[in-house]
Coordinates of C-alpha atoms in Angstrom, one line a residue:
M1 CA -0.2 0.1 0.1
S2 CA 1.7 3.3 -1.1
T3 CA 2.3 5.9 1.7
R4 CA 1.8 9.5 2.4
R5 CA 4.8 10.0 1.1
D6 CA 4.6 8.2 -1.5
F7 CA 2.2 10.4 -2.8
L8 CA 3.6 13.5 -2.1
A9 CA 7.0 11.8 -3.7
S10 CA 5.0 11.4 -7.3
S11 CA 2.9 14.1 -6.6
T12 CA 5.9 15.9 -7.7
L13 CA 6.7 13.9 -10.7
L14 CA 3.1 13.5 -12.3
G15 CA 1.1 16.3 -13.8
F16 CA -2.1 16.7 -16.5
G17 CA -0.1 19.2 -19.1
A18 CA -0.8 23.0 -19.0
T19 CA -4.0 23.0 -20.7
V20 CA -6.1 20.2 -17.9
P21 CA -8.1 22.9 -16.5
G22 CA -8.8 23.1 -12.6
F23 CA -12.8 22.6 -13.2
L24 CA -12.1 19.0 -14.9
G25 CA -11.7 17.8 -11.3
R26 CA -14.3 20.0 -9.9
T27 CA -16.5 18.5 -12.5
A28 CA -15.0 15.1 -12.2
L29 CA -17.2 14.8 -16.1
A30 CA -20.1 14.5 -14.0
A31 CA -22.9 15.6 -16.6
P32 CA -26.0 17.0 -14.9
A33 CA -29.3 14.7 -15.2
V34 CA -31.9 16.3 -17.3
G35 CA -34.1 18.4 -15.3
K36 CA -31.4 19.7 -13.1
A37 CA -29.3 22.8 -12.6
G38 CA -26.6 23.3 -15.4
A39 CA -28.5 20.5 -17.4
K40 CA -29.7 23.1 -20.0
D41 CA -26.8 25.6 -19.3
T42 CA -26.2 27.2 -23.1
I43 CA -23.1 26.6 -25.3
L44 CA -21.3 28.9 -27.5
V45 CA -18.7 28.2 -30.3
V46 CA -16.9 31.3 -32.3
V47 CA -15.7 30.1 -35.5
Q48 CA -12.6 32.4 -36.9
L49 CA -12.9 32.9 -40.8
T50 CA -8.9 34.3 -40.4
G51 CA -7.8 36.8 -43.4
G52 CA -11.2 39.0 -44.1
N53 CA -13.7 36.2 -45.7
D54 CA -15.1 37.8 -48.9
G55 CA -18.7 38.1 -48.5
L56 CA -19.7 38.4 -51.5
N57 CA -19.4 34.9 -52.6
T58 CA -20.3 33.8 -49.6
V59 CA -23.7 35.0 -49.4
I60 CA -24.6 35.8 -53.2
P61 CA -27.2 38.4 -54.9
F62 CA -27.3 36.3 -57.9
K63 CA -30.2 38.3 -58.9
D64 CA -28.4 41.7 -58.8
A65 CA -27.0 42.6 -62.2
D66 CA -23.8 44.6 -60.8
Y67 CA -22.8 41.6 -58.8
A68 CA -22.3 39.7 -62.2
K69 CA -20.6 43.4 -63.4
Y70 CA -18.4 43.1 -60.7
R71 CA -17.1 39.9 -61.1
P72 CA -16.7 38.5 -64.5
T73 CA -14.3 36.0 -63.5
I74 CA -15.2 35.4 -59.9
G75 CA -19.0 35.5 -60.0
V76 CA -20.7 32.2 -59.2
K77 CA -23.7 32.0 -61.6
K78 CA -27.1 32.0 -60.6
N79 CA -27.8 28.7 -61.7
E80 CA -25.0 27.3 -59.2
V81 CA -25.7 28.8 -55.6
K82 CA -27.3 27.1 -52.9
K83 CA -30.6 29.5 -52.5
V84 CA -31.7 31.0 -49.6
D85 CA -34.8 32.9 -50.8
D86 CA -35.5 34.9 -54.4
S87 CA -32.1 37.1 -54.3
I88 CA -29.5 35.4 -52.2
G89 CA -27.8 32.1 -52.2
L90 CA -24.9 30.8 -50.4
H91 CA -21.5 29.7 -52.3
P92 CA -22.3 26.2 -54.0
A93 CA -19.7 24.9 -51.7
M94 CA -22.1 25.2 -48.7
A95 CA -24.7 22.5 -49.3
D96 CA -23.8 21.2 -45.9
L97 CA -24.7 24.5 -44.4
A98 CA -27.4 25.2 -46.5
G99 CA -29.0 21.8 -45.8
L100 CA -29.4 23.3 -42.2
L101 CA -32.2 25.5 -43.3
E102 CA -34.6 23.3 -43.6
D103 CA -33.8 22.1 -39.9
Q104 CA -34.3 26.0 -39.2
A105 CA -31.0 25.8 -37.5
L106 CA -29.5 28.2 -39.8
C107 CA -29.2 32.0 -39.6
V108 CA -27.7 34.0 -41.9
V109 CA -27.1 38.0 -40.9
Q110 CA -26.4 40.1 -43.7
G111 CA -24.0 43.8 -44.0
V112 CA -22.4 42.8 -40.4
G113 CA -19.4 45.8 -39.7
Y114 CA -18.6 49.3 -37.5
P115 CA -18.1 52.1 -38.1
N116 CA -14.9 53.5 -39.9
P117 CA -14.0 50.1 -40.3
S118 CA -10.2 49.5 -40.6
Q119 CA -8.3 47.4 -43.4
S120 CA -5.7 46.5 -41.3
H121 CA -6.2 42.5 -40.8
F122 CA -4.2 43.7 -37.0
R123 CA -6.4 46.4 -36.2
S124 CA -9.9 45.3 -38.0
M125 CA -9.4 41.5 -35.6
D126 CA -8.7 43.5 -32.7
V127 CA -11.6 45.9 -33.3
W128 CA -13.7 42.6 -33.5
Q129 CA -11.7 40.8 -30.3
A130 CA -11.9 43.3 -27.9
A131 CA -15.8 44.3 -29.5
S132 CA -14.3 47.9 -29.1
T133 CA -12.6 50.2 -31.2
A134 CA -10.7 52.3 -28.8
E135 CA -7.3 52.6 -30.2
T136 CA -6.2 50.6 -27.0
V137 CA -7.3 47.2 -26.6
N138 CA -6.2 44.8 -24.3
E139 CA -9.2 42.6 -23.0
G140 CA -11.8 40.9 -25.2
W141 CA -15.1 40.1 -25.1
L142 CA -15.7 36.8 -23.9
G143 CA -13.1 37.5 -21.5
K144 CA -14.9 40.1 -19.9
A145 CA -17.8 38.4 -20.5
L146 CA -15.8 35.5 -17.8
K147 CA -15.4 38.1 -15.1
Q148 CA -19.0 38.3 -14.5
K149 CA -20.3 34.6 -15.1
E150 CA -18.2 31.4 -14.8
L151 CA -18.3 30.0 -18.4
P152 CA -15.5 27.0 -18.3
G153 CA -14.2 26.4 -22.1
F154 CA -11.0 25.8 -24.9
H155 CA -9.2 27.6 -27.0
L156 CA -9.3 24.4 -29.8
S157 CA -6.2 25.2 -31.3
S158 CA -4.2 23.8 -34.4
G159 CA -0.8 23.9 -32.3
G160 CA 2.2 25.3 -34.0
N161 CA 2.5 28.8 -33.0
E162 CA -0.6 29.5 -33.0
V163 CA -1.6 31.7 -29.8
S164 CA -5.0 32.1 -27.3
P165 CA -6.6 35.1 -29.1
L166 CA -7.7 38.4 -27.9
A167 CA -11.1 37.6 -27.4
L168 CA -10.0 35.6 -24.2
V169 CA -7.6 38.0 -22.7
G170 CA -8.8 39.5 -19.0
A171 CA -10.3 36.5 -18.1
P172 CA -10.1 35.2 -14.5
A173 CA -8.6 32.5 -15.1
R174 CA -6.5 30.9 -18.1
V175 CA -8.7 29.5 -20.8
P176 CA -6.7 26.8 -21.5
S177 CA -5.3 25.7 -25.5
V178 CA -6.3 22.2 -26.2
T179 CA -5.0 20.1 -29.3
S180 CA -6.7 16.8 -29.0
I181 CA -7.9 15.0 -26.3
E182 CA -3.9 13.5 -26.2
D183 CA -3.8 16.8 -24.5
F184 CA -5.3 15.2 -21.2
Q185 CA -3.1 12.3 -21.2
L186 CA -1.4 11.9 -17.6
K187 CA 2.2 13.1 -17.9
T188 CA 5.0 11.8 -16.2
T189 CA 8.6 13.0 -15.5
A190 CA 9.9 9.5 -15.2
A191 CA 13.5 8.6 -16.1
D192 CA 12.6 5.1 -17.5
A193 CA 9.8 2.4 -18.4
A194 CA 9.9 1.2 -14.7
D195 CA 9.7 4.8 -13.2
K196 CA 6.6 5.1 -15.1
T197 CA 5.3 2.3 -14.4
R198 CA 6.0 3.0 -10.5
Q199 CA 4.6 6.5 -10.8
K200 CA 1.1 5.5 -12.1
K201 CA 0.3 2.7 -10.1
L202 CA 1.8 5.1 -7.3
I203 CA -1.5 8.1 -8.2
E204 CA -3.6 4.8 -9.0
A205 CA -3.7 3.6 -6.1
A206 CA -4.7 6.8 -4.5
A207 CA -6.9 7.3 -6.7
N208 CA -8.6 4.1 -6.2
G209 CA -8.6 5.1 -2.5
T210 CA -6.2 2.5 -1.3
A211 CA -3.1 5.4 -0.4
S212 CA -2.9 5.1 3.0
G213 CA -2.0 8.9 2.7
S214 CA -5.3 9.7 2.6
A215 CA -6.7 8.3 5.5
Q216 CA -4.2 9.1 8.1
P217 CA -5.8 11.6 10.9
N218 CA -3.3 13.9 11.3
G219 CA -3.2 14.8 7.6
A220 CA -3.5 18.8 7.3
N221 CA -6.1 19.7 5.3
L222 CA -4.6 21.8 2.8
L223 CA -2.7 18.4 2.0
D224 CA -6.0 17.0 1.9
F225 CA -7.7 19.3 -0.6
V226 CA -4.1 19.4 -2.8
Q227 CA -4.8 15.3 -2.9
R228 CA -8.6 15.3 -3.5
T229 CA -8.5 18.0 -6.5
A230 CA -5.3 15.7 -8.0
L231 CA -7.1 12.9 -8.0
N232 CA -10.1 14.5 -9.3
T233 CA -8.2 15.8 -11.7
Y234 CA -6.8 11.9 -12.4
A235 CA -10.2 10.3 -12.5
S236 CA -11.4 13.0 -15.3
S237 CA -8.1 12.1 -17.2
Q238 CA -8.9 8.6 -17.4
R239 CA -13.0 9.2 -18.4
L240 CA -11.8 11.7 -21.2
Q241 CA -9.3 9.0 -23.0
E242 CA -12.2 6.6 -22.6
V243 CA -15.0 9.1 -24.0
A244 CA -12.1 9.6 -27.1
K245 CA -11.8 6.1 -27.4
N246 CA -15.3 5.0 -27.4
Y247 CA -16.8 8.0 -29.4
Q248 CA -18.5 7.1 -32.6
P249 CA -20.1 10.4 -34.4
K250 CA -23.4 10.3 -35.0
S251 CA -22.8 12.5 -38.0
P252 CA -19.7 11.6 -39.8
Y253 CA -17.1 14.6 -40.1
P254 CA -15.3 15.9 -42.7
G255 CA -12.0 15.1 -43.0
T256 CA -10.3 18.7 -42.2
A257 CA -8.7 20.4 -39.4
L258 CA -11.7 22.0 -38.8
A259 CA -13.4 19.1 -38.6
N260 CA -11.6 17.7 -36.3
R261 CA -11.5 20.5 -34.0
L262 CA -15.2 20.5 -33.8
K263 CA -15.5 17.2 -33.5
L264 CA -12.7 17.8 -30.2
A265 CA -15.6 19.6 -28.8
A266 CA -18.3 17.7 -29.3
Q267 CA -16.4 14.8 -27.4
L268 CA -15.6 17.5 -24.6
I269 CA -19.4 17.9 -24.3
D270 CA -21.0 15.1 -24.6
A271 CA -18.4 14.1 -21.9
G272 CA -20.6 16.2 -19.6
T273 CA -17.3 18.5 -18.8
G274 CA -19.8 21.5 -18.1
A275 CA -17.7 23.3 -21.0
R276 CA -19.8 25.9 -22.2
L277 CA -17.6 27.9 -24.3
F278 CA -15.1 27.0 -27.5
Y279 CA -12.8 29.1 -30.0
V280 CA -11.6 28.0 -32.6
S281 CA -10.3 29.8 -36.0
L282 CA -9.5 28.8 -39.4
D283 CA -6.7 30.6 -41.7
G284 CA -6.8 31.3 -45.4
F285 CA -9.1 34.0 -46.1
D286 CA -7.1 36.5 -47.5
T287 CA -7.5 35.8 -51.2
H288 CA -5.8 38.4 -53.5
A289 CA -5.0 36.5 -56.2
G290 CA -6.4 33.1 -57.8
Q291 CA -9.6 33.8 -55.3
G292 CA -11.7 31.4 -57.6
G293 CA -15.3 31.3 -58.6
A294 CA -17.5 28.1 -57.6
N295 CA -14.6 26.3 -57.3
G296 CA -10.6 26.9 -56.4
T297 CA -9.3 28.6 -53.0
H298 CA -11.6 30.1 -52.0
A299 CA -14.7 27.3 -52.3
N300 CA -12.5 25.2 -50.9
L301 CA -12.3 27.3 -47.4
L302 CA -16.2 27.7 -47.4
R303 CA -16.3 23.8 -48.2
E304 CA -14.0 23.4 -44.9
V305 CA -16.3 25.5 -42.9
S306 CA -19.7 24.4 -44.1
G307 CA -19.2 20.6 -44.0
A308 CA -17.8 20.9 -40.4
I309 CA -20.3 22.5 -38.7
A310 CA -22.9 20.8 -40.3
A311 CA -21.4 17.7 -39.0
F312 CA -21.1 19.2 -35.7
Y313 CA -25.0 20.6 -35.2
K314 CA -25.7 17.1 -36.9
D315 CA -23.8 14.6 -34.4
L316 CA -24.9 17.0 -31.5
A317 CA -27.7 17.3 -32.1
A318 CA -28.6 13.7 -32.7
R319 CA -27.6 13.5 -28.9
G320 CA -29.7 15.7 -27.8
H321 CA -27.9 18.9 -27.1
K322 CA -29.5 20.2 -30.3
D323 CA -31.1 23.5 -28.7
R324 CA -28.3 23.9 -26.2
V325 CA -25.6 24.9 -28.7
C326 CA -24.7 28.1 -30.6
V327 CA -22.0 28.3 -33.3
M328 CA -21.4 31.7 -34.1
T329 CA -18.5 32.9 -37.5
F330 CA -17.2 36.0 -37.8
S331 CA -14.5 37.7 -39.9
E332 CA -12.5 40.6 -39.4
F333 CA -13.6 42.4 -42.2
G334 CA -15.7 40.8 -45.9
R335 CA -13.3 41.9 -49.4
R336 CA -14.3 45.0 -52.0
A337 CA -17.4 44.7 -54.4
K338 CA -14.8 44.5 -57.6
E339 CA -12.5 41.9 -58.5
N340 CA -8.9 43.0 -59.0
G341 CA -6.5 42.3 -61.7
S342 CA -4.8 39.1 -59.8
N343 CA -8.5 37.2 -60.2
G344 CA -9.0 37.8 -56.0
T345 CA -10.1 40.2 -54.2
D346 CA -9.2 43.1 -52.0
H347 CA -9.9 44.1 -48.2
G348 CA -13.3 45.5 -47.9
S349 CA -15.6 46.0 -45.0
A350 CA -19.2 44.3 -44.5
A351 CA -19.5 40.6 -44.5
P352 CA -22.3 37.6 -43.5
M353 CA -22.1 36.3 -40.1
F354 CA -24.0 32.9 -39.5
L355 CA -25.6 31.6 -36.3
V356 CA -26.4 28.0 -36.2
G357 CA -28.1 25.7 -33.5
G358 CA -31.4 24.7 -32.4
R359 CA -32.7 27.7 -31.2
V360 CA -31.6 30.5 -34.0
T361 CA -33.7 32.2 -35.8
S362 CA -33.5 30.8 -39.2
G363 CA -33.4 32.2 -42.4
V364 CA -32.0 36.0 -43.1
V365 CA -31.7 39.3 -41.0
G366 CA -31.2 42.0 -42.6
S367 CA -30.9 43.4 -46.3
H368 CA -27.7 42.1 -48.5
P369 CA -25.8 44.9 -48.4
S370 CA -26.0 47.7 -51.6
L371 CA -23.8 47.0 -54.5
S372 CA -24.8 50.3 -56.4
K373 CA -24.7 52.6 -53.2
L374 CA -20.8 51.3 -52.1
E375 CA -17.9 53.5 -50.0
D376 CA -14.9 53.8 -51.5
G377 CA -15.8 50.1 -53.6
N378 CA -16.6 48.7 -50.2
L379 CA -20.1 47.2 -49.2
V380 CA -21.2 49.4 -46.6
H381 CA -22.6 47.1 -43.6
A382 CA -26.0 48.1 -41.5
I383 CA -25.8 45.8 -38.2
D384 CA -22.9 46.6 -36.4
F385 CA -21.7 43.3 -35.0
R386 CA -21.7 44.2 -31.2
R387 CA -25.4 44.4 -31.9
V388 CA -24.9 40.6 -32.6
Y389 CA -22.6 39.8 -29.5
A390 CA -25.5 41.6 -27.7
A391 CA -27.8 38.9 -28.8
V392 CA -25.1 36.3 -28.0
L393 CA -24.0 37.9 -24.7
D394 CA -27.3 39.1 -23.2
Q395 CA -29.9 36.2 -24.6
W396 CA -27.5 32.9 -25.3
L397 CA -25.1 33.4 -22.0
G398 CA -26.9 34.7 -19.7
V399 CA -24.0 37.8 -19.3
D400 CA -24.6 41.7 -19.0
A401 CA -23.9 43.1 -22.7
K402 CA -23.4 46.4 -21.8
A403 CA -20.7 45.8 -19.0
V404 CA -18.6 43.8 -21.8
L405 CA -19.3 46.3 -24.6
G406 CA -19.1 49.7 -22.5
S407 CA -22.5 51.0 -23.8
S408 CA -25.9 49.3 -25.0
F409 CA -26.5 47.9 -28.3
E410 CA -29.6 46.7 -29.3
P411 CA -29.7 43.0 -29.8
V412 CA -30.0 41.6 -33.4
K413 CA -33.0 39.2 -33.7
V414 CA -30.8 36.1 -34.3
F415 CA -32.5 33.7 -31.5
K416 CA -36.3 32.4 -31.2
N417 CA -38.4 34.3 -29.0
S418 CA -35.9 37.2 -28.3

């Protein structure tokens, strides 16, 4: 039987990696039963389209003669779009997302932007992530929300050098970045295989309640607390490994990087981790040259977004989370109305946002930006993006939007019964 000294020795050697958050230990992966507190807690998944997505070739005004005039080589033909209504349609690569209209689970918010838009990637991304047009920003809108309300969450990183986004900065506790379930595996600093086995046996004995240290009557309260926390986290880690091994999606995921990260989110949600916030990015939307039309670079990006989000939603809907989940997309700006001389598009302004979930307002919100009333060649926004954030904060997360955004913004009606 292992002793308290053994446990202390092993605790200095064992860890769960920097990515394992404390709330896993607290919740111990115990999903609340239906009808219990937390069982209906909403979940927000933010999908950032990095580089400035071309909104005009994403939500296409196929009846507008100016569209074909402005885009002679990259324009999508009327008979190719996935019609949303009589005047607009989604890019043909977004068939999966368009299919969610039949499920009443897709909301298209048109003409979103902010006053005096910047066409600098860095500046405009800061504005969207901080939800502020102030010259200097050092906190994100979700980080501020986390000050008001504990919303356990994860940044779903692509690995490599990807850093946590400004949007999450300011939270009382760091939002961990994870790339896969393997990030939750027990880590050891053992010198060799035999030492690793010995260390694992020590902590497993403690986790099973057979370690004498936990039962010592003269044990210090703080030590016991630390021990219990570590063991809960260990138990959660073990449970997550089982979840990953046994997880069978209810809807097939495409073999893309974005789909893999959203599948990870689905695993963490269905495992009952208590996580309510996920943030993921997809790069590559800065399509200055060779953008393509119905096919090509931009089409491939939209296909990845559409396929991944639709699979994620269908998977979770089949598991009973349909009304708990809201996926929201955004990009730092759209592109200019006219294509450039390199068969691409340059930095612009207004663009659409998508919201997906069982409780979103299905269909179109707002009007498509006019192609005959451009400002310096750019689409003019009609909806400030902070109005969408206000709806998400107030009506979805239950957070005071004014306190986060610094001013009152009328929420856009992106949720049913709002």
